[in-house]
Tab-separated table of C-alpha atoms in Angstrom:
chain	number	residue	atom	x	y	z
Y	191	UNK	CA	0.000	0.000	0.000
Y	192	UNK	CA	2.859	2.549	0.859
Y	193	UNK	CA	3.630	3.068	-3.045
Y	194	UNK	CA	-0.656	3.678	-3.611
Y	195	UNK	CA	-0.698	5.584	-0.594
Y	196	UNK	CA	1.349	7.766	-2.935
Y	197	UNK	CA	-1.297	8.075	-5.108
Y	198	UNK	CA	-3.631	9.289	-2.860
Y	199	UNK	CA	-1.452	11.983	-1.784
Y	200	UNK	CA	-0.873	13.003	-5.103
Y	201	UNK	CA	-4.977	13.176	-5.922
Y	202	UNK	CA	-5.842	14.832	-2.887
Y	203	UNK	CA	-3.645	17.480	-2.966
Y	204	UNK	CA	-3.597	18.429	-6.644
Y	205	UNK	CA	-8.090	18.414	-6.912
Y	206	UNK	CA	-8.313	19.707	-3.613
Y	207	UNK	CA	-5.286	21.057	-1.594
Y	208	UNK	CA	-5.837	18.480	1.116
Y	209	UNK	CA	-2.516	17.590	1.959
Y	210	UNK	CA	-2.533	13.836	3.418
Y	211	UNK	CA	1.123	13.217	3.885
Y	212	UNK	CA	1.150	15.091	7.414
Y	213	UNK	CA	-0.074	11.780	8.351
Y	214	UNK	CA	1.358	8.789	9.794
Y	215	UNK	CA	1.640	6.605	7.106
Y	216	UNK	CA	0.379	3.719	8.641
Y	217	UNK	CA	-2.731	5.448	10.319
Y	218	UNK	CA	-3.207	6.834	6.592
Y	219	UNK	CA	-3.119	3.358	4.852
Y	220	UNK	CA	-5.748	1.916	7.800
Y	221	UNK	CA	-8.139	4.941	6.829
Y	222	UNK	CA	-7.545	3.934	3.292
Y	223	UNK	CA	-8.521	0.437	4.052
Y	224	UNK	CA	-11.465	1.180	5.667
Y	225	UNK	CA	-12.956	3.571	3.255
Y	226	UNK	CA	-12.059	0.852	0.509
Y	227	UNK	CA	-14.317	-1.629	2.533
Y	228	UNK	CA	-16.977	0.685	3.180
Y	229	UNK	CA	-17.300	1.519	-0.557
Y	230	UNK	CA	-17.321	-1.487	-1.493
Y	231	UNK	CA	-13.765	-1.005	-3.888
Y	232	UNK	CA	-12.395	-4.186	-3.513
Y	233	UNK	CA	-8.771	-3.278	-5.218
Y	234	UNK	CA	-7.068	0.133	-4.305
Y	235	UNK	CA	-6.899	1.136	-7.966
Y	236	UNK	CA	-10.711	1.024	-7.637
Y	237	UNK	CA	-10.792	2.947	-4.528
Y	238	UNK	CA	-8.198	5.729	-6.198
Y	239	UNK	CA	-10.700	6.176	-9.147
Y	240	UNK	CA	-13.531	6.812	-6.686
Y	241	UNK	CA	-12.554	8.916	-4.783
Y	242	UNK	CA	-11.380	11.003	-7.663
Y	243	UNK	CA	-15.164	10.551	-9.364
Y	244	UNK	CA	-17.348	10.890	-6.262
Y	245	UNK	CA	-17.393	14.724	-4.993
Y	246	UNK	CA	-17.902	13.376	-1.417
Y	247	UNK	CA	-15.922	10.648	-1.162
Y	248	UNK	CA	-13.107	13.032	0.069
Y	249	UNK	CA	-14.978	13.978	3.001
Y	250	UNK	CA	-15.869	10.413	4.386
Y	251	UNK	CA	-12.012	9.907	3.908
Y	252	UNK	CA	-11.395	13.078	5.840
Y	253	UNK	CA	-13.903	12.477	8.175
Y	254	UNK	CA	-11.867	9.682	9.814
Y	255	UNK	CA	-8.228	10.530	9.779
Y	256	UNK	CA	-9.540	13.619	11.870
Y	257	UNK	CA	-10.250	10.568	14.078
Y	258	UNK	CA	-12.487	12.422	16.795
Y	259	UNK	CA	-13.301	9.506	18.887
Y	260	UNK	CA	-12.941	10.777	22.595
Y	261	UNK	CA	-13.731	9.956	25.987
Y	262	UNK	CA	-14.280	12.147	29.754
Y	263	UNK	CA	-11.525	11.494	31.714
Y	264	UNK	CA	-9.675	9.429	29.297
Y	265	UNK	CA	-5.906	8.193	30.588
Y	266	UNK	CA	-7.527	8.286	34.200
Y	267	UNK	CA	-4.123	8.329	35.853
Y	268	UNK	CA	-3.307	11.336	34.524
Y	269	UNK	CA	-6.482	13.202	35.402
Y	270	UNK	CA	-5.588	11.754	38.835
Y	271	UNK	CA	-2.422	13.929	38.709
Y	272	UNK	CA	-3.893	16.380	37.154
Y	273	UNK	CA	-6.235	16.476	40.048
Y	274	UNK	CA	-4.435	16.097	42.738
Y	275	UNK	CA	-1.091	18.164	41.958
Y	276	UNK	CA	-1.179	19.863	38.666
Y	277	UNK	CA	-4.477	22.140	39.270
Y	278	UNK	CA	-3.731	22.775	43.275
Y	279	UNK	CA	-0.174	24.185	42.075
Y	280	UNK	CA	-1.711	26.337	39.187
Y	281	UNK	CA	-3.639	28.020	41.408
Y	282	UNK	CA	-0.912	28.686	44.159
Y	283	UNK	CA	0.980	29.549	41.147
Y	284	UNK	CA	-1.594	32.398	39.793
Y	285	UNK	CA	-1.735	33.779	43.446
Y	286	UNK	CA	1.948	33.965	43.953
Y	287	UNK	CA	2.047	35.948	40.715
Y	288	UNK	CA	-1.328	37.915	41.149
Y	289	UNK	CA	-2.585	36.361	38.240
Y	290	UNK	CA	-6.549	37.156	37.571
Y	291	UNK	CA	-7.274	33.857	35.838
Y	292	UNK	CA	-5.316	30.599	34.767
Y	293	UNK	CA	-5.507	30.007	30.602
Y	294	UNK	CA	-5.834	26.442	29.812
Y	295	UNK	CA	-5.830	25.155	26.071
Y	296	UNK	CA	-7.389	21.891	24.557
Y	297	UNK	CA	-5.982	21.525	21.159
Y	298	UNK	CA	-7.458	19.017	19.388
Y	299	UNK	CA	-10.533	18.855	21.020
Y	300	UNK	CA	-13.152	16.729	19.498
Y	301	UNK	CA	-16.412	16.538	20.977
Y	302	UNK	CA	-15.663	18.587	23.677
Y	303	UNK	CA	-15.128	15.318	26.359
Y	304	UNK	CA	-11.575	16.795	26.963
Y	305	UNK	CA	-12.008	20.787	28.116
Y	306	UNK	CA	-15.200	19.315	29.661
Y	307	UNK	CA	-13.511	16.963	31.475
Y	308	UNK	CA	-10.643	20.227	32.515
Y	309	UNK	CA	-13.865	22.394	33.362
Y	310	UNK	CA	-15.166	19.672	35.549
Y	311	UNK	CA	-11.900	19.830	37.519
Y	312	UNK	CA	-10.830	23.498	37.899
Y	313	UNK	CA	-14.518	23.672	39.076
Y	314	UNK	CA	-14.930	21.618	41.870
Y	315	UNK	CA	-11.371	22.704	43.042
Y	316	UNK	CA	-12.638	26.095	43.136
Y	317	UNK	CA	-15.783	24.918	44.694
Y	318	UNK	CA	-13.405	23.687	47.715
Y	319	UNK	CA	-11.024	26.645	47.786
Y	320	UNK	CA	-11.052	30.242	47.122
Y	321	UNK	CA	-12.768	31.624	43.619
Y	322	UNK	CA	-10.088	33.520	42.757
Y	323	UNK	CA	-7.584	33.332	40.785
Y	324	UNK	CA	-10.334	32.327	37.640
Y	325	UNK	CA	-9.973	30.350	35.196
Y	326	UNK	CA	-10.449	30.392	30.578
Y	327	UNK	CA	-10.607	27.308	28.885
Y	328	UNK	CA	-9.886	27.217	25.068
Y	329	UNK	CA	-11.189	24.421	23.002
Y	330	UNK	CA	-9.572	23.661	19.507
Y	331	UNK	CA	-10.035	21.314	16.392
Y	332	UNK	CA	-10.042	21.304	12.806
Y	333	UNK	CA	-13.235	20.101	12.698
Y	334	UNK	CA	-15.960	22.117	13.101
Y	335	UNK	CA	-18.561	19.757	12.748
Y	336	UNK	CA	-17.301	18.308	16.016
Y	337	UNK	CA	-17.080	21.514	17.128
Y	338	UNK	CA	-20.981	21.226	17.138
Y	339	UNK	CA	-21.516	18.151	18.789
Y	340	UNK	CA	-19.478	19.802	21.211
Y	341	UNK	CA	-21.360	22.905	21.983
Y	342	UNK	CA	-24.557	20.811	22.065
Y	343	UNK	CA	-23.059	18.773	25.206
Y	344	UNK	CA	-24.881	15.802	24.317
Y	345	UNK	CA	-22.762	12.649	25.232
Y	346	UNK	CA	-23.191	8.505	25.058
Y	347	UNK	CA	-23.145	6.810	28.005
Y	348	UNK	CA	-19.523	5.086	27.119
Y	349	UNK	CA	-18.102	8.398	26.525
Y	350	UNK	CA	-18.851	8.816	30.756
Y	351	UNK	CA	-17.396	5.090	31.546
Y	352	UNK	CA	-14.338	6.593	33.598
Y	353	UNK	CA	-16.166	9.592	35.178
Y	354	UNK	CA	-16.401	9.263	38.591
Y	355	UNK	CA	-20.164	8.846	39.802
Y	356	UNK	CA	-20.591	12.319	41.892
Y	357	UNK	CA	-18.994	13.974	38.877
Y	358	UNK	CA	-21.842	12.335	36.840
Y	359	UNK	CA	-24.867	13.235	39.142
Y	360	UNK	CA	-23.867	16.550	39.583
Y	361	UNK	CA	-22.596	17.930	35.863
Y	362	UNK	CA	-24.969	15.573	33.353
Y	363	UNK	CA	-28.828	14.867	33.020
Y	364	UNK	CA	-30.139	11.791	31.543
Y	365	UNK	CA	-32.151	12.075	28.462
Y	366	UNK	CA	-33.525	8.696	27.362
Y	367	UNK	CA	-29.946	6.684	26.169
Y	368	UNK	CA	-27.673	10.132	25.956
Y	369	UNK	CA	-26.515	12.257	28.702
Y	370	UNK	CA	-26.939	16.085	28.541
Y	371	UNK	CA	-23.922	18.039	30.270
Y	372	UNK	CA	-24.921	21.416	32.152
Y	373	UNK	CA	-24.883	24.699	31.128
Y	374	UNK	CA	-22.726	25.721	33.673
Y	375	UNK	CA	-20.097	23.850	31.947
Y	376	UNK	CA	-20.629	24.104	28.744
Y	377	UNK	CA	-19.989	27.972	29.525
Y	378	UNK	CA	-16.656	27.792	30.690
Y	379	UNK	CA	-15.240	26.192	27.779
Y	380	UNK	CA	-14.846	28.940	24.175
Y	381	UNK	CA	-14.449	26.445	21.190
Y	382	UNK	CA	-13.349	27.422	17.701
Y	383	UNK	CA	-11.685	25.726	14.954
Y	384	UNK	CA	-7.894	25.755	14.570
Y	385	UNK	CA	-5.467	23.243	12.627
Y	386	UNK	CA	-2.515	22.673	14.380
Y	387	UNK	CA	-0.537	22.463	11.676
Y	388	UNK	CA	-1.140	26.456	10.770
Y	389	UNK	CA	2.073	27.639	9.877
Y	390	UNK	CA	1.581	31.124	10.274
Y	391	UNK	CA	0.388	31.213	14.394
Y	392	UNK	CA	1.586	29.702	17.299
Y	393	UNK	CA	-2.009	29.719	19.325
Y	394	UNK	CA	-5.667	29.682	18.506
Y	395	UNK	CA	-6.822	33.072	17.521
Y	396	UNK	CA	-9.302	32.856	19.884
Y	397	UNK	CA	-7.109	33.347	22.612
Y	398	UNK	CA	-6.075	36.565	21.066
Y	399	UNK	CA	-2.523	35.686	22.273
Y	400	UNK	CA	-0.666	32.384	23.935
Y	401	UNK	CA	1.047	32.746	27.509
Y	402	UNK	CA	-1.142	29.457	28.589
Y	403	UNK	CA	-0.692	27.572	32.081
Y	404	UNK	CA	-1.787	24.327	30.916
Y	405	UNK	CA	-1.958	22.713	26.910
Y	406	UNK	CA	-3.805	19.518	26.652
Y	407	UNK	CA	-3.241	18.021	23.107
Y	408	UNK	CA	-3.593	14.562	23.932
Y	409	UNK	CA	-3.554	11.170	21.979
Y	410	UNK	CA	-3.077	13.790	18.519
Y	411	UNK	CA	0.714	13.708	17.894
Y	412	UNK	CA	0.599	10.006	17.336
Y	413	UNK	CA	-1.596	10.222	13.791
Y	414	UNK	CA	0.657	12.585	12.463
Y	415	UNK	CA	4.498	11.680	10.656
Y	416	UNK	CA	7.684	13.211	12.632
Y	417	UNK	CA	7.471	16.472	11.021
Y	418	UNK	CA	4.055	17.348	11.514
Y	419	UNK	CA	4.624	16.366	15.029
Y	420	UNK	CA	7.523	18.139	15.246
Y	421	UNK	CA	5.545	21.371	14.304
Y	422	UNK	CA	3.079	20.927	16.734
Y	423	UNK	CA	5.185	20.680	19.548
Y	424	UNK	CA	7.012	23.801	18.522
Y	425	UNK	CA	3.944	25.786	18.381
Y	426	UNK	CA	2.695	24.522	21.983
Y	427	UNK	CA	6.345	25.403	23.179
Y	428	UNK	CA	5.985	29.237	22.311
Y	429	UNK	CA	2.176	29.146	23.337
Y	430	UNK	CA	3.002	28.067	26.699
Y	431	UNK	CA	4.471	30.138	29.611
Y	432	UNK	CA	7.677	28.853	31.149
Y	433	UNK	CA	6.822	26.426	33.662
Y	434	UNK	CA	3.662	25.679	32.152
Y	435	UNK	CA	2.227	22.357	31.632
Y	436	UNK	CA	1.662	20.252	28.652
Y	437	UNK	CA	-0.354	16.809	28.992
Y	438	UNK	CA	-0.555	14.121	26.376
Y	439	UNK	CA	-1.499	10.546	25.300
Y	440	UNK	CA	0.454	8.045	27.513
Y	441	UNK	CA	1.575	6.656	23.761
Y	442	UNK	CA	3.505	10.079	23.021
Y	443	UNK	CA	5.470	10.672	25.930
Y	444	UNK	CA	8.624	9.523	24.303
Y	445	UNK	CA	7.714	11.952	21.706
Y	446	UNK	CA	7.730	14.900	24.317
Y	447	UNK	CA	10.751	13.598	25.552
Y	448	UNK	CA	12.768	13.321	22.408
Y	449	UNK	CA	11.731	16.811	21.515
Y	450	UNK	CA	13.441	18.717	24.577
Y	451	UNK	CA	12.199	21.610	26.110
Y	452	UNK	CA	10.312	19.883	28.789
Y	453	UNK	CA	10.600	17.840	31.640
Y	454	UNK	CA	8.335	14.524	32.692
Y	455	UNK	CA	6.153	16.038	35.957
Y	456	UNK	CA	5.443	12.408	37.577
Y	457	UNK	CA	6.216	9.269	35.099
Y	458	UNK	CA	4.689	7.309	34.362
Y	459	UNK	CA	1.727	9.965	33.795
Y	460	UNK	CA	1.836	12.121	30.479
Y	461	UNK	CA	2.566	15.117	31.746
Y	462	UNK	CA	5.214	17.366	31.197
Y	463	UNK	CA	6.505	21.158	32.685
Y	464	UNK	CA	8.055	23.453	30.011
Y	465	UNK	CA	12.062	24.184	30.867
């Protein structure tokens, strides 16, 4: 597949500017796959000719390399850190440096579970402590139709398997087989789309300008090839303040680690503190 995986790269990009060699090119050839068995193409020359005949084939391809499955509190041990020693020393942090509000970033967001998950979190340690310093949470992705589902805060139940059962009472409604997340909630968190792999800015418009305490960007490095990783990590780097905290997918610490510039808080959880 590697030499038809050329192929597609070649299509893509020259009818539509989509460039697909950012990708990992194994994650790339399973997307391939799966789209050929969904289509019913049953070679990959087959495949290659529809998705240069059907207008939105490119989409459904699309669709799932932006791989947007999520969870709430997904990699539970390091929302446990998170919990218990990241978010107690942001806030002694802010205080110490008279800091009106701590500036979080989710970058890569899908659905929302993630910054929900944050908002959850800063929130009931707030709830247990003094309001002040506050807190902004900004929520990123390249896909605005997730961007959507997100701001709707309608969830499955599996997407809730790991949050804890007070959290569950007390932030969602049930509504027949989904849950509904409240508003509360859903108000902390801005979302808006932004690729990573922008070139030309370092942080999310949104947030007018970087300087964040914490960047969450989990389980997103690994679908991407070395460069495009590399990239990202460089543009998190300048976004964040020094000091400041970056959390990712347990399966990309040894990418944080190869790329310098930060140090591992508490292995074996996937968060790191910016040199």
């Amino acid at each position: 597949m590697n030499k038809e995986a050329e192929k597609y790269i070649h299509l893509l990009q020259e009818k539509y500017g989509v460039d697909l060699s950012v990708y990992d090119r194994s994650f790339l050839e399973k997307a391939l796959k799966s789209r050929m068995a969904f289509t019913l193409c049953d070679t990959s020359e087959k495949y290659l000719n529809y998705l240069d005949r059907e207008t939105g084939e490119p989409t459904g391809l699309l669709n799932l390399l932006s791989n947007s499955y999520s969870e709430f509190f997904r990699n539970p041990l390091t929302f446990s850190v998170l919990e218990q020693a990241v978010i107690p020393r942001l806030f002694d942090q802010a205080a110490k440096n008279n800091s009106r509000e701590i500036r979080i970033w989710s970058a890569g967001c899908a659905a929302g579970q993630e910054p929900y998950s944050l908002a959850m979190l800063f929130t009931e340690f707030q709830g247990h402590h003094s309001p002040e310093p506050g807190f902004r949470i900004f929520a990123t992705d390249v896909s605005a139709t997730e961007l959507v589902k997100a701001q709707n805060g309608i969830f499955d139940l599996k997407t809730l398997k790991n949050t804890r059962i007070e959290l569950a009472e007390k932030y969602f409604r049930r509504k027949g087989e989904t849950f509904s997340l409240d508003q509360k909630i859903k108000d902390l968190v801005n979302f808006s789309v932004y690729d990573l792999l922008d070139q030309d800015s370092s942080s999310p418009p949104s947030a007018v300008f970087g300087d964040f305490d914490l960047v969450m960007c989990s389980n997103v490095l690994i679908y991407y090839e070395v460069e495009s990783q590399k990239l990202i990590l460089h543009k998190i780097y300048r976004s964040l303040k020094k000091g400041g905290f970056l959390i990712t997918g347990e399966a990309e610490t040894s990418l944080v680690s190869n790329f310098g510039g930060f140090r591992q808080h508490v292995p074996p959880a996937a968060i790191f503190i910016k040199n």
